[in-house]
mmCIF file of C-alpha atoms and ligand atoms in Angstrom:
data_model
loop_
_atom_site.group_PDB
_atom_site.id
_atom_site.type_symbol
_atom_site.label_atom_id
_atom_site.label_comp_id
_atom_site.label_asym_id
_atom_site.label_seq_id
_atom_site.Cartn_x
_atom_site.Cartn_y
_atom_site.Cartn_z
ATOM 1 C CA MET A 1 142.639 87.972 104.845
ATOM 2 C CA LEU A 2 139.063 88.355 103.811
ATOM 3 C CA LEU A 3 137.845 86.169 101.051
ATOM 4 C CA SER A 4 134.798 86.687 98.900
ATOM 5 C CA LEU A 5 135.525 84.716 95.797
ATOM 6 C CA PHE A 6 131.847 84.467 95.114
ATOM 7 C CA ALA A 7 129.683 87.240 96.410
ATOM 8 C CA SER A 8 127.594 85.034 98.617
ATOM 9 C CA ARG A 9 126.693 85.097 102.252
ATOM 10 C CA ILE A 10 128.577 81.869 102.697
ATOM 11 C CA SER A 11 131.837 83.139 101.328
ATOM 12 C CA ARG A 12 131.620 86.335 103.357
ATOM 13 C CA ARG A 13 131.233 84.239 106.479
ATOM 14 C CA LEU A 14 134.058 82.016 105.348
ATOM 15 C CA SER A 15 136.262 85.009 105.095
ATOM 16 C CA PHE A 16 136.316 85.433 108.841
ATOM 17 C CA VAL A 17 137.504 81.940 109.462
ATOM 18 C CA CYS A 18 140.134 81.924 106.755
ATOM 19 C CA SER A 19 142.159 78.852 106.385
ATOM 20 C CA ILE A 20 142.469 75.116 105.982
ATOM 21 C CA ALA A 21 142.412 72.915 102.977
ATOM 22 C CA VAL A 22 141.936 69.385 102.167
ATOM 23 C CA VAL A 23 141.530 69.012 98.458
ATOM 24 C CA SER A 24 144.613 67.388 97.054
ATOM 25 C CA THR A 25 145.090 69.779 94.204
ATOM 26 C CA ALA A 26 148.021 67.981 92.690
ATOM 27 C CA THR A 27 145.885 64.994 91.858
ATOM 28 C CA ALA A 28 142.386 66.447 91.857
ATOM 29 C CA ASP A 29 140.269 65.762 88.805
ATOM 30 C CA THR A 30 139.311 69.275 87.867
ATOM 31 C CA GLY A 31 136.779 68.075 85.308
ATOM 32 C CA GLY A 32 137.865 70.599 82.724
ATOM 33 C CA LEU A 33 137.861 73.429 85.240
ATOM 34 C CA PRO A 34 140.797 75.793 85.565
ATOM 35 C CA ASN A 35 143.673 74.482 87.698
ATOM 36 C CA PHE A 36 142.813 74.359 91.363
ATOM 37 C CA PRO A 37 144.998 76.319 93.740
ATOM 38 C CA GLU A 38 147.373 74.384 95.947
ATOM 39 C CA ASP A 39 146.223 72.832 99.221
ATOM 40 C CA PRO A 40 146.850 75.448 101.933
ATOM 41 C CA GLN A 41 148.028 72.823 104.398
ATOM 42 C CA THR A 42 151.162 72.217 102.401
ATOM 43 C CA HIS A 43 154.189 74.426 102.993
ATOM 44 C CA HIS A 44 157.831 74.867 102.154
ATOM 45 C CA TRP A 45 160.758 76.416 103.994
ATOM 46 C CA GLU A 46 163.082 79.067 102.653
ATOM 47 C CA LYS A 47 166.254 80.180 104.380
ATOM 48 C CA VAL A 48 166.134 83.960 104.012
ATOM 49 C CA GLY A 49 169.148 84.937 106.098
ATOM 50 C CA GLU A 50 171.627 83.560 108.622
ATOM 51 C CA GLY A 51 169.423 81.914 111.256
ATOM 52 C CA VAL A 52 166.227 83.230 109.643
ATOM 53 C CA TYR A 53 163.745 80.870 107.998
ATOM 54 C CA ALA A 54 160.438 81.509 106.232
ATOM 55 C CA PHE A 55 157.663 78.914 106.535
ATOM 56 C CA ILE A 56 155.707 79.611 103.350
ATOM 57 C CA SER A 57 152.109 78.568 102.700
ATOM 58 C CA PRO A 58 150.446 78.413 99.282
ATOM 59 C CA PRO A 59 148.831 81.574 97.872
ATOM 60 C CA GLY A 60 145.729 82.403 99.871
ATOM 61 C CA ILE A 61 143.020 82.049 97.265
ATOM 62 C CA THR A 62 141.377 78.860 98.582
ATOM 63 C CA PRO A 63 138.216 79.073 100.705
ATOM 64 C CA LEU A 64 140.281 78.793 103.870
ATOM 65 C CA VAL A 65 143.880 79.929 104.004
ATOM 66 C CA THR A 66 146.797 80.225 106.399
ATOM 67 C CA GLY A 67 149.453 82.903 106.653
ATOM 68 C CA ASN A 68 153.217 82.596 106.341
ATOM 69 C CA SER A 69 155.450 82.338 109.401
ATOM 70 C CA LEU A 70 159.018 83.519 110.048
ATOM 71 C CA VAL A 71 161.503 81.914 112.463
ATOM 72 C CA VAL A 72 164.401 83.986 113.840
ATOM 73 C CA ILE A 73 167.106 82.127 115.770
ATOM 74 C CA GLY A 74 169.076 84.103 118.367
ATOM 75 C CA ASP A 75 171.779 83.230 120.915
ATOM 76 C CA ASP A 76 169.409 82.375 123.734
ATOM 77 C CA GLY A 77 166.065 81.787 122.103
ATOM 78 C CA LEU A 78 163.869 82.110 119.039
ATOM 79 C CA LEU A 79 161.193 84.471 117.789
ATOM 80 C CA VAL A 80 158.383 83.381 115.487
ATOM 81 C CA VAL A 81 156.206 85.721 113.431
ATOM 82 C CA ASP A 82 152.601 84.466 113.114
ATOM 83 C CA SER A 83 151.328 81.008 113.964
ATOM 84 C CA GLY A 84 148.852 80.271 111.160
ATOM 85 C CA GLN A 85 145.265 79.128 111.128
ATOM 86 C CA PHE A 86 145.646 75.366 111.593
ATOM 87 C CA PRO A 87 146.826 73.888 114.874
ATOM 88 C CA SER A 88 147.962 70.744 113.024
ATOM 89 C CA LEU A 89 150.161 72.852 110.755
ATOM 90 C CA ALA A 90 151.531 74.777 113.754
ATOM 91 C CA ARG A 91 152.495 71.437 115.317
ATOM 92 C CA ALA A 92 154.299 70.471 112.097
ATOM 93 C CA GLU A 93 156.128 73.811 112.114
ATOM 94 C CA ILE A 94 157.074 73.374 115.782
ATOM 95 C CA ALA A 95 158.505 69.913 115.095
ATOM 96 C CA GLU A 96 160.638 71.374 112.322
ATOM 97 C CA ILE A 97 161.718 74.354 114.442
ATOM 98 C CA LYS A 98 162.987 71.903 117.062
ATOM 99 C CA LYS A 99 165.217 70.390 114.398
ATOM 100 C CA LEU A 100 166.597 73.835 113.543
ATOM 101 C CA SER A 101 167.510 74.746 117.134
ATOM 102 C CA PRO A 102 167.399 73.289 120.645
ATOM 103 C CA LEU A 103 166.664 76.764 122.068
ATOM 104 C CA PRO A 104 163.130 77.744 123.168
ATOM 105 C CA VAL A 105 160.780 80.002 121.231
ATOM 106 C CA ARG A 106 160.652 83.043 123.537
ATOM 107 C CA TYR A 107 158.356 85.254 121.452
ATOM 108 C CA VAL A 108 155.525 84.806 118.977
ATOM 109 C CA VAL A 109 154.571 88.053 117.213
ATOM 110 C CA ASN A 110 151.075 88.234 115.717
ATOM 111 C CA THR A 111 151.111 90.705 112.824
ATOM 112 C CA HIS A 112 147.343 91.305 112.908
ATOM 113 C CA TRP A 113 144.026 89.971 114.151
ATOM 114 C CA HIS A 114 142.867 87.769 111.263
ATOM 115 C CA PRO A 115 142.624 84.168 112.520
ATOM 116 C CA ASP A 116 144.839 82.791 109.757
ATOM 117 C CA HIS A 117 147.751 84.421 111.627
ATOM 118 C CA TRP A 118 147.187 83.485 115.255
ATOM 119 C CA VAL A 119 145.008 80.390 115.831
ATOM 120 C CA GLY A 120 148.239 78.358 116.080
ATOM 121 C CA ASN A 121 149.372 80.422 119.132
ATOM 122 C CA GLY A 122 148.071 77.808 121.572
ATOM 123 C CA GLU A 123 150.321 75.136 120.076
ATOM 124 C CA PHE A 124 153.383 77.338 120.580
ATOM 125 C CA ARG A 125 152.366 77.949 124.195
ATOM 126 C CA LYS A 126 151.869 74.223 124.701
ATOM 127 C CA ALA A 127 155.357 73.558 123.335
ATOM 128 C CA TRP A 128 157.016 76.469 125.177
ATOM 129 C CA PRO A 129 154.843 77.561 128.138
ATOM 130 C CA GLY A 130 157.029 80.605 128.799
ATOM 131 C CA VAL A 131 156.495 82.097 125.339
ATOM 132 C CA ALA A 132 155.362 85.738 125.215
ATOM 133 C CA ILE A 133 152.813 86.571 122.508
ATOM 134 C CA VAL A 134 153.291 90.072 121.127
ATOM 135 C CA SER A 135 150.976 92.309 119.098
ATOM 136 C CA THR A 136 149.549 95.779 118.792
ATOM 137 C CA ARG A 137 146.620 96.608 121.075
ATOM 138 C CA ASN A 138 144.304 96.642 118.048
ATOM 139 C CA THR A 139 145.288 93.063 117.222
ATOM 140 C CA LEU A 140 144.674 91.877 120.773
ATOM 141 C CA ALA A 141 141.282 93.615 120.951
ATOM 142 C CA LEU A 142 140.019 92.332 117.602
ATOM 143 C CA ALA A 143 141.366 88.809 118.076
ATOM 144 C CA GLN A 144 139.463 88.642 121.376
ATOM 145 C CA ALA A 145 136.355 90.189 119.831
ATOM 146 C CA GLY A 146 136.439 87.690 116.966
ATOM 147 C CA ALA A 147 137.151 84.620 119.092
ATOM 148 C CA GLY A 148 133.526 83.521 118.745
ATOM 149 C CA GLU A 149 134.261 82.861 115.084
ATOM 150 C CA VAL A 150 137.081 80.483 115.970
ATOM 151 C CA THR A 151 134.843 77.871 117.576
ATOM 152 C CA PRO A 152 133.434 74.483 116.554
ATOM 153 C CA ALA A 153 129.919 75.953 116.770
ATOM 154 C CA TYR A 154 130.739 78.705 114.296
ATOM 155 C CA ALA A 155 132.425 76.305 111.882
ATOM 156 C CA ALA A 156 129.444 73.962 112.206
ATOM 157 C CA ALA A 157 127.044 76.798 111.325
ATOM 158 C CA MET A 158 129.088 77.619 108.254
ATOM 159 C CA LEU A 159 129.190 73.971 107.272
ATOM 160 C CA ALA A 160 125.419 73.785 107.553
ATOM 161 C CA SER A 161 125.104 76.770 105.185
ATOM 162 C CA LEU A 162 127.511 75.194 102.753
ATOM 163 C CA ASP A 163 125.759 71.818 102.904
ATOM 164 C CA LYS A 164 122.499 73.575 102.080
ATOM 165 C CA ALA A 165 124.005 75.419 99.119
ATOM 166 C CA ILE A 166 125.586 72.232 97.792
ATOM 167 C CA ALA A 167 122.319 70.340 98.223
ATOM 168 C CA GLN A 168 120.716 72.826 95.818
ATOM 169 C CA GLY A 169 122.889 71.285 93.128
ATOM 170 C CA GLY A 170 123.561 73.402 90.089
ATOM 171 C CA LYS A 171 121.215 76.212 91.112
ATOM 172 C CA ARG A 172 121.709 79.224 93.361
ATOM 173 C CA ARG A 173 119.110 80.198 95.921
ATOM 174 C CA ASP A 174 117.614 82.683 93.445
ATOM 175 C CA GLY A 175 117.198 79.913 90.860
ATOM 176 C CA THR A 176 119.970 81.032 88.515
ATOM 177 C CA PRO A 177 122.417 78.335 87.380
ATOM 178 C CA ARG A 178 125.585 77.959 89.426
ATOM 179 C CA PRO A 179 128.733 77.852 87.257
ATOM 180 C CA ALA A 180 130.825 74.672 87.483
ATOM 181 C CA GLN A 181 133.734 76.512 89.063
ATOM 182 C CA GLU A 182 131.493 77.876 91.793
ATOM 183 C CA ILE A 183 130.287 74.362 92.550
ATOM 184 C CA ALA A 184 133.912 73.221 92.712
ATOM 185 C CA TYR A 185 134.659 76.094 95.093
ATOM 186 C CA LEU A 186 131.805 75.114 97.385
ATOM 187 C CA ASP A 187 132.968 71.488 97.403
ATOM 188 C CA MET A 188 136.473 72.620 98.271
ATOM 189 C CA ALA A 189 135.151 74.880 101.021
ATOM 190 C CA GLN A 190 133.094 72.018 102.463
ATOM 191 C CA ALA A 191 136.083 69.677 102.607
ATOM 192 C CA GLN A 192 138.287 72.356 104.148
ATOM 193 C CA LEU A 193 135.701 73.359 106.711
ATOM 194 C CA ARG A 194 135.088 69.786 107.809
ATOM 195 C CA LYS A 195 138.735 69.385 108.597
ATOM 196 C CA TYR A 196 138.949 72.799 110.262
ATOM 197 C CA HIS A 197 135.878 72.021 112.354
ATOM 198 C CA ALA A 198 137.570 68.863 113.646
ATOM 199 C CA GLU A 199 140.691 70.877 114.511
ATOM 200 C CA LEU A 200 138.689 73.480 116.396
ATOM 201 C CA GLU A 201 137.237 70.776 118.648
ATOM 202 C CA THR A 202 140.603 70.549 120.369
ATOM 203 C CA VAL A 203 142.105 74.022 119.845
ATOM 204 C CA LYS A 204 143.167 76.062 122.856
ATOM 205 C CA LEU A 205 143.244 79.730 121.937
ATOM 206 C CA ALA A 206 146.106 81.863 123.246
ATOM 207 C CA PHE A 207 145.913 85.652 122.894
ATOM 208 C CA PRO A 208 148.738 88.200 122.891
ATOM 209 C CA ASP A 209 149.964 89.069 126.393
ATOM 210 C CA VAL A 210 152.507 91.748 125.461
ATOM 211 C CA VAL A 211 151.157 94.743 123.547
ATOM 212 C CA PHE A 212 153.058 97.711 122.141
ATOM 213 C CA THR A 213 152.084 101.024 120.572
ATOM 214 C CA ASN A 214 154.699 102.057 118.014
ATOM 215 C CA GLU A 215 158.000 100.306 118.658
ATOM 216 C CA LEU A 216 159.290 97.301 120.540
ATOM 217 C CA ASP A 217 162.891 96.069 120.485
ATOM 218 C CA LEU A 218 163.423 92.449 121.482
ATOM 219 C CA TYR A 219 166.830 90.869 122.094
ATOM 220 C CA LEU A 220 167.428 87.179 121.501
ATOM 221 C CA GLY A 221 170.740 87.321 123.329
ATOM 222 C CA LYS A 222 172.800 89.651 121.140
ATOM 223 C CA ARG A 223 170.438 89.481 118.198
ATOM 224 C CA LEU A 224 168.070 92.435 117.873
ATOM 225 C CA VAL A 225 164.579 92.047 116.435
ATOM 226 C CA GLN A 226 162.536 95.193 115.845
ATOM 227 C CA VAL A 227 158.736 95.082 115.968
ATOM 228 C CA ARG A 228 157.070 98.178 114.561
ATOM 229 C CA PHE A 229 153.670 99.723 113.922
ATOM 230 C CA LEU A 230 154.148 101.907 110.843
ATOM 231 C CA GLY A 231 150.546 103.086 110.448
ATOM 232 C CA ARG A 232 147.203 101.583 109.518
ATOM 233 C CA ALA A 233 147.165 99.470 106.360
ATOM 234 C CA ASN A 234 145.462 96.112 105.799
ATOM 235 C CA THR A 235 144.067 96.411 109.346
ATOM 236 C CA GLY A 236 144.087 99.078 112.027
ATOM 237 C CA GLY A 237 146.995 97.470 113.874
ATOM 238 C CA ASP A 238 149.428 95.808 111.474
ATOM 239 C CA ALA A 239 152.796 95.007 113.045
ATOM 240 C CA ILE A 240 155.910 94.396 110.971
ATOM 241 C CA VAL A 241 159.085 92.639 112.133
ATOM 242 C CA TYR A 242 162.614 93.559 111.050
ATOM 243 C CA VAL A 243 165.828 91.652 111.693
ATOM 244 C CA PRO A 244 168.535 94.277 111.082
ATOM 245 C CA ASP A 245 171.598 92.010 111.023
ATOM 246 C CA ALA A 246 170.006 89.823 108.323
ATOM 247 C CA LYS A 247 168.100 92.641 106.583
ATOM 248 C CA VAL A 248 164.927 90.563 106.648
ATOM 249 C CA LEU A 249 161.400 91.974 106.942
ATOM 250 C CA ALA A 250 158.146 90.184 107.791
ATOM 251 C CA ALA A 251 155.351 92.378 106.467
ATOM 252 C CA GLY A 252 152.174 90.628 107.617
ATOM 253 C CA ASP A 253 149.178 91.178 105.363
ATOM 254 C CA MET A 254 149.989 94.792 104.502
ATOM 255 C CA LEU A 255 151.840 92.968 101.705
ATOM 256 C CA THR A 256 150.469 89.729 100.251
ATOM 257 C CA GLY A 257 150.924 87.861 96.999
ATOM 258 C CA PRO A 258 149.776 87.319 94.335
ATOM 259 C CA PHE A 259 147.623 90.396 95.092
ATOM 260 C CA PRO A 260 146.609 92.451 98.138
ATOM 261 C CA TYR A 261 143.633 91.574 100.329
ATOM 262 C CA GLY A 262 141.348 94.550 100.609
ATOM 263 C CA GLY A 263 138.627 93.802 103.164
ATOM 264 C CA GLY A 264 138.444 96.079 106.199
ATOM 265 C CA SER A 265 141.523 98.062 105.134
ATOM 266 C CA PHE A 266 142.431 101.737 105.449
ATOM 267 C CA TYR A 267 143.072 103.193 102.012
ATOM 268 C CA GLY A 268 143.871 106.703 103.173
ATOM 269 C CA GLU A 269 146.930 105.387 105.059
ATOM 270 C CA TRP A 270 147.908 102.062 103.495
ATOM 271 C CA PRO A 271 150.115 103.442 100.652
ATOM 272 C CA ALA A 272 152.002 105.722 103.067
ATOM 273 C CA THR A 273 152.493 102.831 105.483
ATOM 274 C CA LEU A 274 153.915 100.698 102.668
ATOM 275 C CA ARG A 275 156.262 103.531 101.681
ATOM 276 C CA LYS A 276 157.623 103.417 105.246
ATOM 277 C CA LEU A 277 158.071 99.658 104.835
ATOM 278 C CA ALA A 278 159.925 100.255 101.556
ATOM 279 C CA ALA A 279 162.370 102.536 103.381
ATOM 280 C CA PHE A 280 163.805 99.603 105.372
ATOM 281 C CA ASP A 281 167.150 98.243 104.223
ATOM 282 C CA ALA A 282 165.854 94.762 103.331
ATOM 283 C CA ILE A 283 167.161 92.000 101.090
ATOM 284 C CA ALA A 284 164.245 89.658 101.832
ATOM 285 C CA ILE A 285 160.620 90.572 102.520
ATOM 286 C CA MET A 286 158.251 87.832 103.662
ATOM 287 C CA PRO A 287 154.659 88.844 102.864
ATOM 288 C CA GLY A 288 151.738 87.586 104.956
ATOM 289 C CA HIS A 289 150.822 85.259 102.080
ATOM 290 C CA GLY A 290 152.791 84.384 98.980
ATOM 291 C CA GLU A 291 156.447 83.929 98.171
ATOM 292 C CA VAL A 292 159.374 85.782 99.756
ATOM 293 C CA GLN A 293 160.361 88.871 97.775
ATOM 294 C CA HIS A 294 164.070 89.443 97.207
ATOM 295 C CA ASP A 295 163.727 92.970 95.925
ATOM 296 C CA LYS A 296 161.158 95.743 96.295
ATOM 297 C CA ALA A 297 159.608 95.521 92.828
ATOM 298 C CA TYR A 298 156.417 93.768 93.955
ATOM 299 C CA LEU A 299 156.068 96.055 96.971
ATOM 300 C CA MET A 300 156.267 99.074 94.667
ATOM 301 C CA ARG A 301 153.644 97.548 92.345
ATOM 302 C CA VAL A 302 151.268 97.130 95.268
ATOM 303 C CA ILE A 303 151.819 100.751 96.313
ATOM 304 C CA GLN A 304 151.050 101.857 92.758
ATOM 305 C CA LEU A 305 147.914 99.721 92.717
ATOM 306 C CA LEU A 306 146.642 101.300 95.939
ATOM 307 C CA ASP A 307 147.469 104.789 94.645
ATOM 308 C CA ARG A 308 145.568 104.001 91.455
ATOM 309 C CA VAL A 309 142.484 102.818 93.352
ATOM 310 C CA ASN A 310 142.462 105.998 95.425
ATOM 311 C CA ALA A 311 142.987 108.189 92.342
ATOM 312 C CA ARG A 312 140.189 106.530 90.368
ATOM 313 C CA VAL A 313 137.831 106.770 93.291
ATOM 314 C CA ALA A 314 138.739 110.456 93.679
ATOM 315 C CA ALA A 315 137.985 111.047 89.981
ATOM 316 C CA SER A 316 134.695 109.221 90.339
ATOM 317 C CA ILE A 317 133.705 111.366 93.306
ATOM 318 C CA ALA A 318 134.800 114.523 91.456
ATOM 319 C CA ALA A 319 132.516 113.489 88.584
ATOM 320 C CA GLY A 320 129.610 113.304 91.017
ATOM 321 C CA GLU A 321 129.251 109.527 90.774
ATOM 322 C CA SER A 322 127.573 107.462 93.443
ATOM 323 C CA LEU A 323 129.296 104.590 95.252
ATOM 324 C CA GLU A 324 127.343 102.144 93.108
ATOM 325 C CA GLN A 325 128.496 103.895 89.930
ATOM 326 C CA ALA A 326 132.091 103.867 91.137
ATOM 327 C CA GLN A 327 131.840 100.159 91.948
ATOM 328 C CA GLN A 328 130.567 99.453 88.440
ATOM 329 C CA LYS A 329 133.062 101.625 86.590
ATOM 330 C CA ILE A 330 136.280 100.864 88.456
ATOM 331 C CA THR A 331 137.004 97.339 87.240
ATOM 332 C CA LEU A 332 140.818 97.535 87.186
ATOM 333 C CA ALA A 333 140.769 95.162 84.231
ATOM 334 C CA ASP A 334 144.435 95.782 83.348
ATOM 335 C CA GLU A 335 145.506 95.249 86.941
ATOM 336 C CA VAL A 336 143.659 91.929 87.152
ATOM 337 C CA VAL A 337 145.791 90.727 84.254
ATOM 338 C CA GLU A 338 148.927 92.338 85.688
ATOM 339 C CA PHE A 339 148.635 90.524 89.021
ATOM 340 C CA CYS A 340 147.107 87.197 87.946
ATOM 341 C CA GLY A 341 148.210 86.763 84.333
ATOM 342 C CA GLY A 342 150.296 83.682 83.638
ATOM 343 C CA LEU A 343 149.704 82.005 86.997
ATOM 344 C CA ALA A 344 148.835 78.294 86.949
ATOM 345 C CA PHE A 345 145.652 79.162 88.861
ATOM 346 C CA GLN A 346 144.991 82.389 86.951
ATOM 347 C CA ASP A 347 141.229 82.010 86.802
ATOM 348 C CA TRP A 348 140.924 81.462 90.567
ATOM 349 C CA CYS A 349 143.288 84.370 91.136
ATOM 350 C CA GLU A 350 141.228 86.717 88.980
ATOM 351 C CA ARG A 351 137.981 85.865 90.743
ATOM 352 C CA SER A 352 139.579 86.183 94.128
ATOM 353 C CA PHE A 353 141.317 89.451 93.204
ATOM 354 C CA ARG A 354 137.977 90.960 92.190
ATOM 355 C CA GLY A 355 136.117 89.728 95.255
ATOM 356 C CA SER A 356 138.817 90.052 97.904
ATOM 357 C CA PHE A 357 140.481 93.253 96.742
ATOM 358 C CA ILE A 358 138.725 95.354 94.108
ATOM 359 C CA ALA A 359 135.221 95.241 95.589
ATOM 360 C CA PRO A 360 136.169 96.180 99.171
ATOM 361 C CA ALA A 361 138.933 98.548 98.022
ATOM 362 C CA VAL A 362 136.648 100.714 95.888
ATOM 363 C CA THR A 363 133.963 100.725 98.573
ATOM 364 C CA ARG A 364 136.218 101.656 101.488
ATOM 365 C CA SER A 365 138.322 104.144 99.521
ATOM 366 C CA TYR A 366 135.111 105.853 98.385
ATOM 367 C CA ARG A 367 133.749 105.975 101.912
ATOM 368 C CA GLU A 368 136.991 107.326 103.348
ATOM 369 C CA GLN A 369 137.213 110.029 100.716
ATOM 370 C CA LYS A 370 133.595 111.019 101.336
ATOM 371 C CA GLU A 371 133.267 110.537 105.082
ATOM 372 C CA GLY A 372 136.840 110.861 106.375
ATOM 373 C CA PRO A 373 138.994 108.113 107.891
ATOM 374 C CA LEU A 374 137.098 104.964 108.840
ATOM 375 C CA THR A 375 137.531 103.677 112.357
ATOM 376 C CA SER A 376 136.403 100.066 112.059
ATOM 377 C CA GLU A 377 137.598 97.095 110.012
ATOM 378 C CA LYS A 378 134.126 95.610 110.012
ATOM 379 C CA ASP A 379 132.321 98.229 107.912
HETATM 380 ZN ZN1 ZN B 401 146.186 86.511 106.155
#
């Protein structure tokens, strides 16, 4: 995911490292601030089918986050979808997988290139040296290209920026007062980054070594697992995983809760790709972040949201408005309430929804409708 809770240089840089957390939100003194989101290094398991387990992380609205993971147990081995951002958490998952089955993990599928979905790969390879790591070619290329941002030096540079911002106390660099919640966010980011930095000192990165174009069928003994590229969506190379005999889907970040992540995404294709996802016969859909969905209602809401963004941008362009005008006018105020209303961490959700979805979504949809399909996630 890409996170820009506060439109600052720091948070944009944070977005590329996505994931870790240290603040104990259950006991944190929020000092009258809205409820803090849950520590991303906690998790819970959900059995989503016979021999299929979802390893669920908290909603990804903290400064650093980690993606969900799916474990599929076959007759002669296991397949795992995504390995998360934190090696320590991957080790915890591996220990629990070993309690579920004595069989080896034969495949790890990386759904896309964002580090919160693959930095744990090295731990799986350490535990099972024969494991094959599977992804689209786009995921392999961008994970390799972004590896410089998964280093102690990069985390240290971000920490230095954060330390500087925090040292300025209650004022931003331009002298304007920094709201209390923004200060709390920076403190949380600092704590999370310190821990992540320490983890990166020992991390051994492992990249995909099996790439596919559109379809790959993997057999865990008799059990079939289908890996598919359905079209561009959240990234240029999102893979989804389907377990037909259990009717379970792992969607990666083309579907996330409590709202979609919009940075670097492809708005001309994303809704159509999600409609292909909706065509699968599924009784459980594990999103890249957020809780498992047991029907398609949330998926359909996300499709409608993306359609609405594209339609409003189209109307804005038809009215002759500039990108800046479109960015100002398309606030999606009702949708902010629809997706975040009633959540324990509603205020954090709303800020994150605006920064991580609405801002990049309007910008990239506008550019695609004006310039034609974008080719890079980084624009
Ligand atoms: Zn993610």
